[in-house]
Amino acid sequence: FVKEDKLGVEMIQNSEEEGEVNILNSTYSTNRFAFTYAWWTAHNYKKYCKSDEAAAERMKYIGQEDVYNSVGLKIKADLMDGNAVVLFAYGLSGSGKTFTVFGPDAADSPDAWFKHAEPHPLWGVFPHLAYDMFKEKQDGWKFSMKYFQNVVDIVRDLMSPMVKEQSYKAGMRKDPDGFMDIEWCQPAMLKSWDELREQFQISNEKKAISPTQFNHQSTRGHCIMTLEVEMPMKDNPQMKQKGRVYVCDLAGTEPAGDIFYALYKKVTFDDGSPPEHKLIGPHKDQRKTKELQDQGKKINLSLSEMAQFFMKMAEAVKKKTLKPGKSIPGCNSYFLCKYLKDTMLNARTYLFCAIRPEVEFLPYTFSTLGFATNASVIKLAPKKATVEASAAERKLMAELAELKALVAELQAGGGADNADMQALLAAKQADLANQLAGGSEGSAKDNNEKEMKQQAEEYGRRGISLSHYEKGTKEPYFINLDEDPFRSNRFMYLLSRDVTVFGPGGDIKPLALSVTKNHCTVEKHENAKTDIVEAFTNCTLVGGDGETVHNGKKLEKGERMALKPFDRVAMGGELLLYHHPGFDPEDSEPMSASDAIEEYQKSIAEANNEQKRLMDERMKAFELEKEQWRQKQGLIQTEEEKKKEENAKAKEEHDRAMAAVDREILELLPKTKELKKIVGLLDRDQLSFDVTLQRTDDPLGVPTVKVKVINSLDDESIIIDPFEFIKAYSIVKDEMTRLSMAMESGRDYEVSELSDPLKILFDNTFQLGTCTIFPEYLIYGLPTDEEEVEADIKNCSAPYNNVGKLYVYWMPLEGPDAEEDEDYAPDIDEDIGPADLIGKPWTYKIKIGAASALPNTVDECYVQYTFNGTEYTTETLNGVGSHNPVFEYECVHHVESVDQEFLDYLMKPLEVNLYCSPMVRSPKTKVSTANEAVVKNLTAGVMVASGSGVPGGGLGAPSGEVEKLKARIVELEAENARLIQENATLKAGGSVVGGLEAAKKLDESLNS
């Protein structure tokens, strides 16, 4: 429980493997769900439960140790037997997924599982399992671990000190045993349980999390950790069996539109109860919520595909067609299924579905239980994996066996002191452990370490240190900050000189293009020891030729500012935090990266009054557009509505939303300018970028900000969300840095095809267009007219032209399980009209078929629409390769009892949205050190200043850019007028709608 509410569920474990979940205080027709286990784990229900107290008291509380004893020991037996095991945690954010499989994992929690070397009551399934496996470790056992996170279309290696991230399609290969692997993710060879705890703690800090109303630490992507154990086979020591466990801690299942970025307050209790995080409300910066919702849409799609995969598996199991080694067709469009589906078909899968106990969350609970019910019928036999021991391992194992036998013989015979023999045995065991841990030349561990050292040397030539190697430094230093924790704290600028000059040709040469020569300097002063204080060092920041901002205040050239621990310094495109080892305050925390970025952005905004004036004009223009948009939709305001809109609270909300739009534009414009320069340097100057605005049906009339990516060679463009653009921006910048480093070191480097700027920017799914359907005829039991089934797809951005057709057909059914009957028509009393439907059932089937004449060659696509408050999505087609994708989608929509609200809903337009990703043709030339144009460009221009940069985004937009946006607003207004006219034409001239209007007039004349 996280709030006072009625009890929503009852969990009953009838026997060892027979449990049930009963839904309480609901209006659902199905309220009982049977599963293998049903565990009641709401430890604080007495504080918050406000109904059914007797039922809550009857339920047996199941602790973490009970869970492990019930299923963890079974998982351990599977692992010891050389099987693959998948632990799959599914459910709403904050429902207990991470807690179940791991336990507490927040770095600031004293109960975090990795902070305890011995079993702890709050340990989840995995820590118990790993602890037991290491306790039973024998000679010849080899442990390896990977830990990565899928964030939208990117995979991040959480174990890489250099924060590697690539497209989820990169390096995904099946290993010799048929299990999917991501080859470029770095494995850690583990010698002990303590090494695993330490590695996990370091890696987990890089995980993308955000506070939402469902959880103050909501994982914003699917996290997967694999632990592989190789164990010599007892009957054949030359072979080893491989047990592996995949711990899949998935992102929350809540619909994207339900999420907001939340503020919390940590509350502690005098009685020693665990602290709680109390929800305060939404964050004032609505951009944060918008970004979460945009990401959430992609998360929802991947989870929907996984649900489809489980349904297909369940159908195959029921039909007895799922045979060993057989795959499931489709379900291959998103990381989650692409990585896991074949693995799950060869593994023993344990599905942990977590639900919330409160009545408020019952809609999410019901959805989760439905998913679990479909999955529960699937039972597959795991596939064993084996590997041959290497020649070196076999030799060491044989020598070890001989030594053990000799020691045992000496001990049995009471011979002389065998301490030397014991030491020799220990040394031989250490040699074997080192061999198994990858300490040999050419091993994965050795190669990774070589790569790290190479990067340290190359960055060192720029005066930049890797924090991985400088953790114990005593010198004052800057460390990089990024709003994305994955990218923060990886570079250190050690201030070891008396005077440190920043910029090209200086002592430290930051990577940002916007850092100029003699950008700024830092002077270090040694203060001698006195009778009062010990000797100490302090540093002074001195403004130079580049834009430098200290704690949100611009530093003029020659201006001096004494640095204090936790000060924030922005220079060009770099945002830095100052540390002084030995002097950093222990009783306070540094400002968070997001707050530091906001501080910088405010300083820029306040300095640019002209820009603010232009933005005010833009806000007024959107007020006009808002009114036109409402008129287009037929939403003519009543006097009462006008008064309500003039309400101060509504105005405040509108102003806040528009301010968020302004800030987002200001954040993106400099990034588009810098990325245009970078892609030009990388021989991809056909790419260009434009910040654009799209109308929405937002009741406040607030537009949404997008980025248009244009490929002038193929005359193609796509519209992507800002977070997708920023993701690509970061990766392309990293690739340019790697190329520059390689050139300076005289070594070869080639950007992978999936990280090519063209590929990473165009390989995105975007909303191509929308079909607007007027479903009023569904009230009268009519099917879609033959002339109306091919609906126009309207472009989502200017010039809002037709971009194709989409087959959409609605047909009435007699009931939700009825067969199709073209002659069926519901009986509606003509004298009563639509009101005759009230209280009666209503059933229709929608069919979505082919899209045709699309402007782009489509690689992947899907259709999405919202009907009666619920979002529906077709299966994603991939590898289409044409302009005419064919969907074979059918869905029955049933309303048990029609009410006036549903009739009113059918009187409004229904939007059916088409999402596509274009087929991207690989360029003929590679982005590499072998590309003469790239070498020439980087040599001439990579360190040339290009104006001020944007740490985390934030420099003011040039007035010319703002003028472009104002011109776009004029376009939107003109387009509004055209759409209003077109809308009226559709209403008047559509065959079905027109027929309805004629029928109504005839009916009126006959009954008047």
PDB file of N, CA and C in Angstrom, residues 893-926:
ATOM      1  N   HIS A 893     -15.321  -5.076 -30.918  1.00  0.00           N
ATOM      2  CA  HIS A 893     -15.584  -4.107 -29.856  1.00  0.00           C
ATOM      3  C   HIS A 893     -17.015  -4.321 -29.359  1.00  0.00           C
ATOM      4  N   HIS A 894     -17.118  -4.559 -28.081  1.00  0.00           N
ATOM      5  CA  HIS A 894     -18.428  -4.899 -27.503  1.00  0.00           C
ATOM      6  C   HIS A 894     -18.713  -4.017 -26.300  1.00  0.00           C
ATOM      7  N   VAL A 895     -19.920  -3.477 -26.268  1.00  0.00           N
ATOM      8  CA  VAL A 895     -20.393  -2.720 -25.112  1.00  0.00           C
ATOM      9  C   VAL A 895     -21.595  -3.463 -24.551  1.00  0.00           C
ATOM     10  N   GLU A 896     -21.485  -3.892 -23.322  1.00  0.00           N
ATOM     11  CA  GLU A 896     -22.535  -4.715 -22.722  1.00  0.00           C
ATOM     12  C   GLU A 896     -23.849  -3.959 -22.588  1.00  0.00           C
ATOM     13  N   SER A 897     -23.741  -2.691 -22.222  1.00  0.00           N
ATOM     14  CA  SER A 897     -24.957  -1.898 -22.043  1.00  0.00           C
ATOM     15  C   SER A 897     -24.680  -0.465 -22.484  1.00  0.00           C
ATOM     16  N   VAL A 898     -25.300  -0.059 -23.578  1.00  0.00           N
ATOM     17  CA  VAL A 898     -25.067   1.274 -24.132  1.00  0.00           C
ATOM     18  C   VAL A 898     -25.675   2.334 -23.219  1.00  0.00           C
ATOM     19  N   ASP A 899     -24.946   3.423 -23.030  1.00  0.00           N
ATOM     20  CA  ASP A 899     -25.484   4.563 -22.294  1.00  0.00           C
ATOM     21  C   ASP A 899     -25.326   5.816 -23.154  1.00  0.00           C
ATOM     22  N   GLN A 900     -25.838   6.928 -22.656  1.00  0.00           N
ATOM     23  CA  GLN A 900     -25.800   8.149 -23.427  1.00  0.00           C
ATOM     24  C   GLN A 900     -24.374   8.620 -23.679  1.00  0.00           C
ATOM     25  N   GLU A 901     -23.502   8.360 -22.707  1.00  0.00           N
ATOM     26  CA  GLU A 901     -22.100   8.756 -22.866  1.00  0.00           C
ATOM     27  C   GLU A 901     -21.480   8.058 -24.073  1.00  0.00           C
ATOM     28  N   PHE A 902     -21.802   6.773 -24.273  1.00  0.00           N
ATOM     29  CA  PHE A 902     -21.260   6.043 -25.420  1.00  0.00           C
ATOM     30  C   PHE A 902     -21.842   6.574 -26.720  1.00  0.00           C
ATOM     31  N   LEU A 903     -23.137   6.888 -26.735  1.00  0.00           N
ATOM     32  CA  LEU A 903     -23.744   7.467 -27.938  1.00  0.00           C
ATOM     33  C   LEU A 903     -23.101   8.803 -28.274  1.00  0.00           C
ATOM     34  N   ASP A 904     -22.843   9.612 -27.256  1.00  0.00           N
ATOM     35  CA  ASP A 904     -22.176  10.898 -27.489  1.00  0.00           C
ATOM     36  C   ASP A 904     -20.776  10.675 -28.054  1.00  0.00           C
ATOM     37  N   TYR A 905     -20.105   9.619 -27.564  1.00  0.00           N
ATOM     38  CA  TYR A 905     -18.755   9.326 -28.054  1.00  0.00           C
ATOM     39  C   TYR A 905     -18.781   9.012 -29.551  1.00  0.00           C
ATOM     40  N   LEU A 906     -19.785   8.241 -30.004  1.00  0.00           N
ATOM     41  CA  LEU A 906     -19.856   7.875 -31.419  1.00  0.00           C
ATOM     42  C   LEU A 906     -20.206   9.050 -32.320  1.00  0.00           C
ATOM     43  N   MET A 907     -20.623  10.153 -31.752  1.00  0.00           N
ATOM     44  CA  MET A 907     -20.913  11.345 -32.538  1.00  0.00           C
ATOM     45  C   MET A 907     -19.655  12.156 -32.843  1.00  0.00           C
ATOM     46  N   LYS A 908     -18.527  11.764 -32.252  1.00  0.00           N
ATOM     47  CA  LYS A 908     -17.286  12.511 -32.424  1.00  0.00           C
ATOM     48  C   LYS A 908     -16.368  11.807 -33.424  1.00  0.00           C
ATOM     49  N   PRO A 909     -15.469  12.551 -34.064  1.00  0.00           N
ATOM     50  CA  PRO A 909     -14.535  11.925 -35.011  1.00  0.00           C
ATOM     51  C   PRO A 909     -13.631  10.903 -34.322  1.00  0.00           C
ATOM     52  N   LEU A 910     -13.287   9.859 -35.055  1.00  0.00           N
ATOM     53  CA  LEU A 910     -12.383   8.808 -34.570  1.00  0.00           C
ATOM     54  C   LEU A 910     -11.118   8.850 -35.419  1.00  0.00           C
ATOM     55  N   GLU A 911      -9.962   8.943 -34.766  1.00  0.00           N
ATOM     56  CA  GLU A 911      -8.696   9.012 -35.489  1.00  0.00           C
ATOM     57  C   GLU A 911      -7.999   7.661 -35.487  1.00  0.00           C
ATOM     58  N   VAL A 912      -7.582   7.226 -36.664  1.00  0.00           N
ATOM     59  CA  VAL A 912      -6.813   5.995 -36.831  1.00  0.00           C
ATOM     60  C   VAL A 912      -5.432   6.412 -37.345  1.00  0.00           C
ATOM     61  N   ASN A 913      -4.401   6.135 -36.568  1.00  0.00           N
ATOM     62  CA  ASN A 913      -3.062   6.660 -36.844  1.00  0.00           C
ATOM     63  C   ASN A 913      -2.158   5.583 -37.429  1.00  0.00           C
ATOM     64  N   LEU A 914      -1.409   5.973 -38.456  1.00  0.00           N
ATOM     65  CA  LEU A 914      -0.444   5.070 -39.091  1.00  0.00           C
ATOM     66  C   LEU A 914       0.963   5.493 -38.708  1.00  0.00           C
ATOM     67  N   TYR A 915       1.731   4.550 -38.160  1.00  0.00           N
ATOM     68  CA  TYR A 915       3.110   4.794 -37.760  1.00  0.00           C
ATOM     69  C   TYR A 915       4.034   3.957 -38.650  1.00  0.00           C
ATOM     70  N   CYS A 916       5.115   4.565 -39.108  1.00  0.00           N
ATOM     71  CA  CYS A 916       6.036   3.882 -40.028  1.00  0.00           C
ATOM     72  C   CYS A 916       7.479   4.198 -39.676  1.00  0.00           C
ATOM     73  N   SER A 917       8.359   3.307 -40.043  1.00  0.00           N
ATOM     74  CA  SER A 917       9.780   3.648 -40.113  1.00  0.00           C
ATOM     75  C   SER A 917      10.217   3.352 -41.541  1.00  0.00           C
ATOM     76  N   PRO A 918      10.931   4.285 -42.177  1.00  0.00           N
ATOM     77  CA  PRO A 918      11.268   4.117 -43.596  1.00  0.00           C
ATOM     78  C   PRO A 918      12.383   3.095 -43.804  1.00  0.00           C
ATOM     79  N   MET A 919      12.405   2.535 -44.973  1.00  0.00           N
ATOM     80  CA  MET A 919      13.517   1.684 -45.369  1.00  0.00           C
ATOM     81  C   MET A 919      14.720   2.587 -45.636  1.00  0.00           C
ATOM     82  N   VAL A 920      15.802   2.356 -44.901  1.00  0.00           N
ATOM     83  CA  VAL A 920      16.978   3.218 -45.019  1.00  0.00           C
ATOM     84  C   VAL A 920      18.021   2.524 -45.889  1.00  0.00           C
ATOM     85  N   ARG A 921      18.390   3.193 -46.959  1.00  0.00           N
ATOM     86  CA  ARG A 921      19.419   2.643 -47.850  1.00  0.00           C
ATOM     87  C   ARG A 921      20.801   3.002 -47.309  1.00  0.00           C
ATOM     88  N   SER A 922      21.649   2.006 -47.195  1.00  0.00           N
ATOM     89  CA  SER A 922      22.996   2.248 -46.669  1.00  0.00           C
ATOM     90  C   SER A 922      23.804   3.089 -47.650  1.00  0.00           C
ATOM     91  N   PRO A 923      24.469   4.129 -47.171  1.00  0.00           N
ATOM     92  CA  PRO A 923      25.293   4.964 -48.059  1.00  0.00           C
ATOM     93  C   PRO A 923      26.429   4.150 -48.673  1.00  0.00           C
ATOM     94  N   LYS A 924      26.894   4.604 -49.809  1.00  0.00           N
ATOM     95  CA  LYS A 924      27.980   3.898 -50.481  1.00  0.00           C
ATOM     96  C   LYS A 924      29.296   4.045 -49.729  1.00  0.00           C
ATOM     97  N   THR A 925      29.486   5.184 -49.077  1.00  0.00           N
ATOM     98  CA  THR A 925      30.736   5.403 -48.338  1.00  0.00           C
ATOM     99  C   THR A 925      30.508   5.190 -46.848  1.00  0.00           C
ATOM    100  N   LYS A 926      31.516   4.681 -46.181  1.00  0.00           N
ATOM    101  CA  LYS A 926      31.456   4.448 -44.746  1.00  0.00           C
ATOM    102  C   LYS A 926      31.973   5.690 -44.005  1.00  0.00           C
TER     103      LYS A 926
END
